[in-house]
Amino acid sequence: MLPPTARNLQCVCHVDQSQIQEFKEAFNMIDQNRDGFIDKEDLHDMLASLGKNPTDEYLEIMMNEKLNGTDPEDVIRNAFACFDEEGTGIIQEEYLRELLTTMGDRFTDEDVDELFREAPIDKKGNFNYVAFTRILKHEK
């Protein structure tokens, strides 16, 4: 995986400077050995810190994916799918709230409330992340 530079991030994502800075910080959190690349060990350690135990095969598949040509909707959906062990496209609202407020770059309860305000959540508390990624991509 290429190191994040302002040039390649802007070309791929069309994002502003503050978002580029956030991407750089996220990249640096994953790049544990600070060599400017995310290798298989870095990826394993990051997933392990999220409570996952990825197989070597899974890590190889992830390492072989190229950022170029990857649909942003797929990237977002796959990020949510890491926490959907049944593969249903649904994550329980309270479980997602717990993840967002306790892991990684933690959200505040107010941030999560704002996120959930427009999110497709049914009366049973099922967060439909497949529909949510479509909303994010198409802003509808």
PDB file of C-alpha atoms in Angstrom:
ATOM      1  CA  MET A   1       0.000   0.000   0.000  1.00  0.00           C
ATOM      2  CA  LEU A   2       1.364   3.419  -0.894  1.00  0.00           C
ATOM      3  CA  PRO A   3       2.116   5.942   1.822  1.00  0.00           C
ATOM      4  CA  PRO A   4      -0.387   8.805   1.972  1.00  0.00           C
ATOM      5  CA  THR A   5       0.839  11.933   0.243  1.00  0.00           C
ATOM      6  CA  ALA A   6      -1.254  15.020  -0.327  1.00  0.00           C
ATOM      7  CA  ARG A   7      -1.020  14.491  -4.084  1.00  0.00           C
ATOM      8  CA  ASN A   8      -2.168  10.877  -4.300  1.00  0.00           C
ATOM      9  CA  LEU A   9      -4.892  11.333  -1.688  1.00  0.00           C
ATOM     10  CA  GLN A  10      -6.367  14.367  -3.433  1.00  0.00           C
ATOM     11  CA  CYS A  11      -6.336  12.609  -6.803  1.00  0.00           C
ATOM     12  CA  VAL A  12      -8.039   9.482  -5.504  1.00  0.00           C
ATOM     13  CA  CYS A  13     -10.469  10.954  -3.017  1.00  0.00           C
ATOM     14  CA  HIS A  14     -10.995  14.615  -3.937  1.00  0.00           C
ATOM     15  CA  VAL A  15     -10.794  15.673  -0.297  1.00  0.00           C
ATOM     16  CA  ASP A  16      -9.812  18.859   1.491  1.00  0.00           C
ATOM     17  CA  GLN A  17      -6.646  19.467   3.530  1.00  0.00           C
ATOM     18  CA  SER A  18      -8.222  18.651   6.909  1.00  0.00           C
ATOM     19  CA  GLN A  19      -9.400  15.293   5.590  1.00  0.00           C
ATOM     20  CA  ILE A  20      -5.955  14.614   4.138  1.00  0.00           C
ATOM     21  CA  GLN A  21      -4.464  15.261   7.570  1.00  0.00           C
ATOM     22  CA  GLU A  22      -6.923  12.802   9.125  1.00  0.00           C
ATOM     23  CA  PHE A  23      -5.957  10.164   6.536  1.00  0.00           C
ATOM     24  CA  LYS A  24      -2.268  10.724   7.275  1.00  0.00           C
ATOM     25  CA  GLU A  25      -2.879  10.326  11.000  1.00  0.00           C
ATOM     26  CA  ALA A  26      -4.867   7.131  10.427  1.00  0.00           C
ATOM     27  CA  PHE A  27      -2.143   5.794   8.126  1.00  0.00           C
ATOM     28  CA  ASN A  28       0.526   6.559  10.715  1.00  0.00           C
ATOM     29  CA  MET A  29      -1.478   4.773  13.417  1.00  0.00           C
ATOM     30  CA  ILE A  30      -1.542   1.620  11.271  1.00  0.00           C
ATOM     31  CA  ASP A  31       2.084   1.914  10.055  1.00  0.00           C
ATOM     32  CA  GLN A  32       3.535   0.654  13.340  1.00  0.00           C
ATOM     33  CA  ASN A  33       7.132   0.271  12.136  1.00  0.00           C
ATOM     34  CA  ARG A  34       7.082   3.761  10.543  1.00  0.00           C
ATOM     35  CA  ASP A  35       8.558   2.612   7.246  1.00  0.00           C
ATOM     36  CA  GLY A  36       6.004   4.542   5.189  1.00  0.00           C
ATOM     37  CA  PHE A  37       4.165   1.406   4.082  1.00  0.00           C
ATOM     38  CA  ILE A  38       1.400  -0.701   5.551  1.00  0.00           C
ATOM     39  CA  ASP A  39       2.590  -4.281   5.458  1.00  0.00           C
ATOM     40  CA  LYS A  40       0.861  -7.501   6.457  1.00  0.00           C
ATOM     41  CA  GLU A  41       2.107  -7.284  10.050  1.00  0.00           C
ATOM     42  CA  ASP A  42       0.869  -3.690  10.402  1.00  0.00           C
ATOM     43  CA  LEU A  43      -2.515  -4.741   9.065  1.00  0.00           C
ATOM     44  CA  HIS A  44      -2.672  -7.744  11.408  1.00  0.00           C
ATOM     45  CA  ASP A  45      -1.797  -5.605  14.432  1.00  0.00           C
ATOM     46  CA  MET A  46      -4.429  -3.005  13.533  1.00  0.00           C
ATOM     47  CA  LEU A  47      -7.164  -5.625  13.138  1.00  0.00           C
ATOM     48  CA  ALA A  48      -6.063  -7.366  16.343  1.00  0.00           C
ATOM     49  CA  SER A  49      -6.378  -4.050  18.202  1.00  0.00           C
ATOM     50  CA  LEU A  50     -10.025  -4.032  17.064  1.00  0.00           C
ATOM     51  CA  GLY A  51     -10.581  -7.477  18.571  1.00  0.00           C
ATOM     52  CA  LYS A  52     -10.299  -9.381  15.284  1.00  0.00           C
ATOM     53  CA  ASN A  53      -8.082 -12.385  14.581  1.00  0.00           C
ATOM     54  CA  PRO A  54      -7.529 -12.277  10.807  1.00  0.00           C
ATOM     55  CA  THR A  55      -6.219 -15.335   8.999  1.00  0.00           C
ATOM     56  CA  ASP A  56      -3.120 -15.140   6.806  1.00  0.00           C
ATOM     57  CA  GLU A  57      -5.358 -15.754   3.783  1.00  0.00           C
ATOM     58  CA  TYR A  58      -7.592 -12.802   4.710  1.00  0.00           C
ATOM     59  CA  LEU A  59      -4.548 -10.566   5.198  1.00  0.00           C
ATOM     60  CA  GLU A  60      -3.139 -11.638   1.821  1.00  0.00           C
ATOM     61  CA  ILE A  61      -6.419 -10.768   0.102  1.00  0.00           C
ATOM     62  CA  MET A  62      -6.450  -7.364   1.763  1.00  0.00           C
ATOM     63  CA  MET A  63      -2.815  -6.706   0.887  1.00  0.00           C
ATOM     64  CA  ASN A  64      -3.429  -7.616  -2.750  1.00  0.00           C
ATOM     65  CA  GLU A  65      -6.304  -5.168  -3.139  1.00  0.00           C
ATOM     66  CA  LYS A  66      -5.295  -1.982  -4.855  1.00  0.00           C
ATOM     67  CA  LEU A  67      -6.689   1.355  -3.809  1.00  0.00           C
ATOM     68  CA  ASN A  68      -6.913   2.542  -7.408  1.00  0.00           C
ATOM     69  CA  GLY A  69     -10.212   1.517  -8.897  1.00  0.00           C
ATOM     70  CA  THR A  70     -11.715   0.592  -5.554  1.00  0.00           C
ATOM     71  CA  ASP A  71     -15.234   1.916  -5.170  1.00  0.00           C
ATOM     72  CA  PRO A  72     -15.451   4.161  -2.072  1.00  0.00           C
ATOM     73  CA  GLU A  73     -18.850   2.634  -1.347  1.00  0.00           C
ATOM     74  CA  ASP A  74     -17.207  -0.809  -1.192  1.00  0.00           C
ATOM     75  CA  VAL A  75     -14.465   0.492   1.106  1.00  0.00           C
ATOM     76  CA  ILE A  76     -16.984   1.948   3.566  1.00  0.00           C
ATOM     77  CA  ARG A  77     -19.256  -1.099   3.399  1.00  0.00           C
ATOM     78  CA  ASN A  78     -16.281  -3.424   3.983  1.00  0.00           C
ATOM     79  CA  ALA A  79     -15.221  -1.395   7.021  1.00  0.00           C
ATOM     80  CA  PHE A  80     -18.657  -1.958   8.559  1.00  0.00           C
ATOM     81  CA  ALA A  81     -18.657  -5.602   7.438  1.00  0.00           C
ATOM     82  CA  CYS A  82     -15.687  -6.272   9.738  1.00  0.00           C
ATOM     83  CA  PHE A  83     -18.167  -6.041  12.612  1.00  0.00           C
ATOM     84  CA  ASP A  84     -20.975  -7.986  10.919  1.00  0.00           C
ATOM     85  CA  GLU A  85     -20.021 -11.574  11.691  1.00  0.00           C
ATOM     86  CA  GLU A  86     -23.256 -12.944  10.203  1.00  0.00           C
ATOM     87  CA  GLY A  87     -22.781 -11.063   6.909  1.00  0.00           C
ATOM     88  CA  THR A  88     -26.339  -9.699   7.002  1.00  0.00           C
ATOM     89  CA  GLY A  89     -25.612  -6.045   6.213  1.00  0.00           C
ATOM     90  CA  ILE A  90     -26.958  -5.163   9.660  1.00  0.00           C
ATOM     91  CA  ILE A  91     -25.208  -4.095  12.875  1.00  0.00           C
ATOM     92  CA  GLN A  92     -27.103  -3.530  16.103  1.00  0.00           C
ATOM     93  CA  GLU A  93     -27.292   0.185  16.910  1.00  0.00           C
ATOM     94  CA  GLU A  94     -26.051  -0.223  20.494  1.00  0.00           C
ATOM     95  CA  TYR A  95     -23.119  -2.404  19.409  1.00  0.00           C
ATOM     96  CA  LEU A  96     -22.110   0.159  16.786  1.00  0.00           C
ATOM     97  CA  ARG A  97     -22.459   2.961  19.355  1.00  0.00           C
ATOM     98  CA  GLU A  98     -20.148   1.040  21.693  1.00  0.00           C
ATOM     99  CA  LEU A  99     -17.582   0.513  18.914  1.00  0.00           C
ATOM    100  CA  LEU A 100     -17.651   4.168  17.873  1.00  0.00           C
ATOM    101  CA  THR A 101     -17.268   5.487  21.418  1.00  0.00           C
ATOM    102  CA  THR A 102     -14.646   3.036  22.698  1.00  0.00           C
ATOM    103  CA  MET A 103     -12.338   2.126  19.804  1.00  0.00           C
ATOM    104  CA  GLY A 104      -9.874   4.002  17.630  1.00  0.00           C
ATOM    105  CA  ASP A 105     -10.575   7.702  17.169  1.00  0.00           C
ATOM    106  CA  ARG A 106     -13.468   7.752  19.624  1.00  0.00           C
ATOM    107  CA  PHE A 107     -16.718   9.524  18.850  1.00  0.00           C
ATOM    108  CA  THR A 108     -18.616  11.406  21.536  1.00  0.00           C
ATOM    109  CA  ASP A 109     -22.197  10.377  22.281  1.00  0.00           C
ATOM    110  CA  GLU A 110     -23.295  13.585  20.552  1.00  0.00           C
ATOM    111  CA  ASP A 111     -21.307  12.630  17.421  1.00  0.00           C
ATOM    112  CA  VAL A 112     -22.962   9.212  17.366  1.00  0.00           C
ATOM    113  CA  ASP A 113     -26.416  10.748  17.900  1.00  0.00           C
ATOM    114  CA  GLU A 114     -25.813  13.027  14.913  1.00  0.00           C
ATOM    115  CA  LEU A 115     -24.625  10.121  12.776  1.00  0.00           C
ATOM    116  CA  PHE A 116     -27.643   8.016  13.723  1.00  0.00           C
ATOM    117  CA  ARG A 117     -30.104  10.853  13.086  1.00  0.00           C
ATOM    118  CA  GLU A 118     -30.055  10.231   9.321  1.00  0.00           C
ATOM    119  CA  ALA A 119     -29.047   6.576   9.467  1.00  0.00           C
ATOM    120  CA  PRO A 120     -31.295   3.720   8.330  1.00  0.00           C
ATOM    121  CA  ILE A 121     -32.118   2.196  11.721  1.00  0.00           C
ATOM    122  CA  ASP A 122     -35.338   0.248  12.165  1.00  0.00           C
ATOM    123  CA  LYS A 123     -37.502   0.061  15.306  1.00  0.00           C
ATOM    124  CA  LYS A 124     -35.564  -2.997  16.499  1.00  0.00           C
ATOM    125  CA  GLY A 125     -32.293  -1.036  16.487  1.00  0.00           C
ATOM    126  CA  ASN A 126     -30.904  -2.631  13.323  1.00  0.00           C
ATOM    127  CA  PHE A 127     -28.435  -0.307  11.566  1.00  0.00           C
ATOM    128  CA  ASN A 128     -28.423  -1.119   7.840  1.00  0.00           C
ATOM    129  CA  TYR A 129     -24.866  -0.237   6.853  1.00  0.00           C
ATOM    130  CA  VAL A 130     -25.385  -1.233   3.210  1.00  0.00           C
ATOM    131  CA  ALA A 131     -28.133   1.385   2.856  1.00  0.00           C
ATOM    132  CA  PHE A 132     -26.078   3.836   4.931  1.00  0.00           C
ATOM    133  CA  THR A 133     -23.079   3.609   2.585  1.00  0.00           C
ATOM    134  CA  ARG A 134     -25.380   4.339  -0.348  1.00  0.00           C
ATOM    135  CA  ILE A 135     -26.674   7.400   1.510  1.00  0.00           C
ATOM    136  CA  LEU A 136     -23.109   8.594   2.155  1.00  0.00           C
ATOM    137  CA  LYS A 137     -22.023   8.100  -1.434  1.00  0.00           C
ATOM    138  CA  HIS A 138     -25.093   9.527  -3.100  1.00  0.00           C
ATOM    139  CA  GLU A 139     -25.973  12.072  -0.385  1.00  0.00           C
ATOM    140  CA  LYS A 140     -29.635  11.047  -0.435  1.00  0.00           C
TER     141      LYS A 140
END
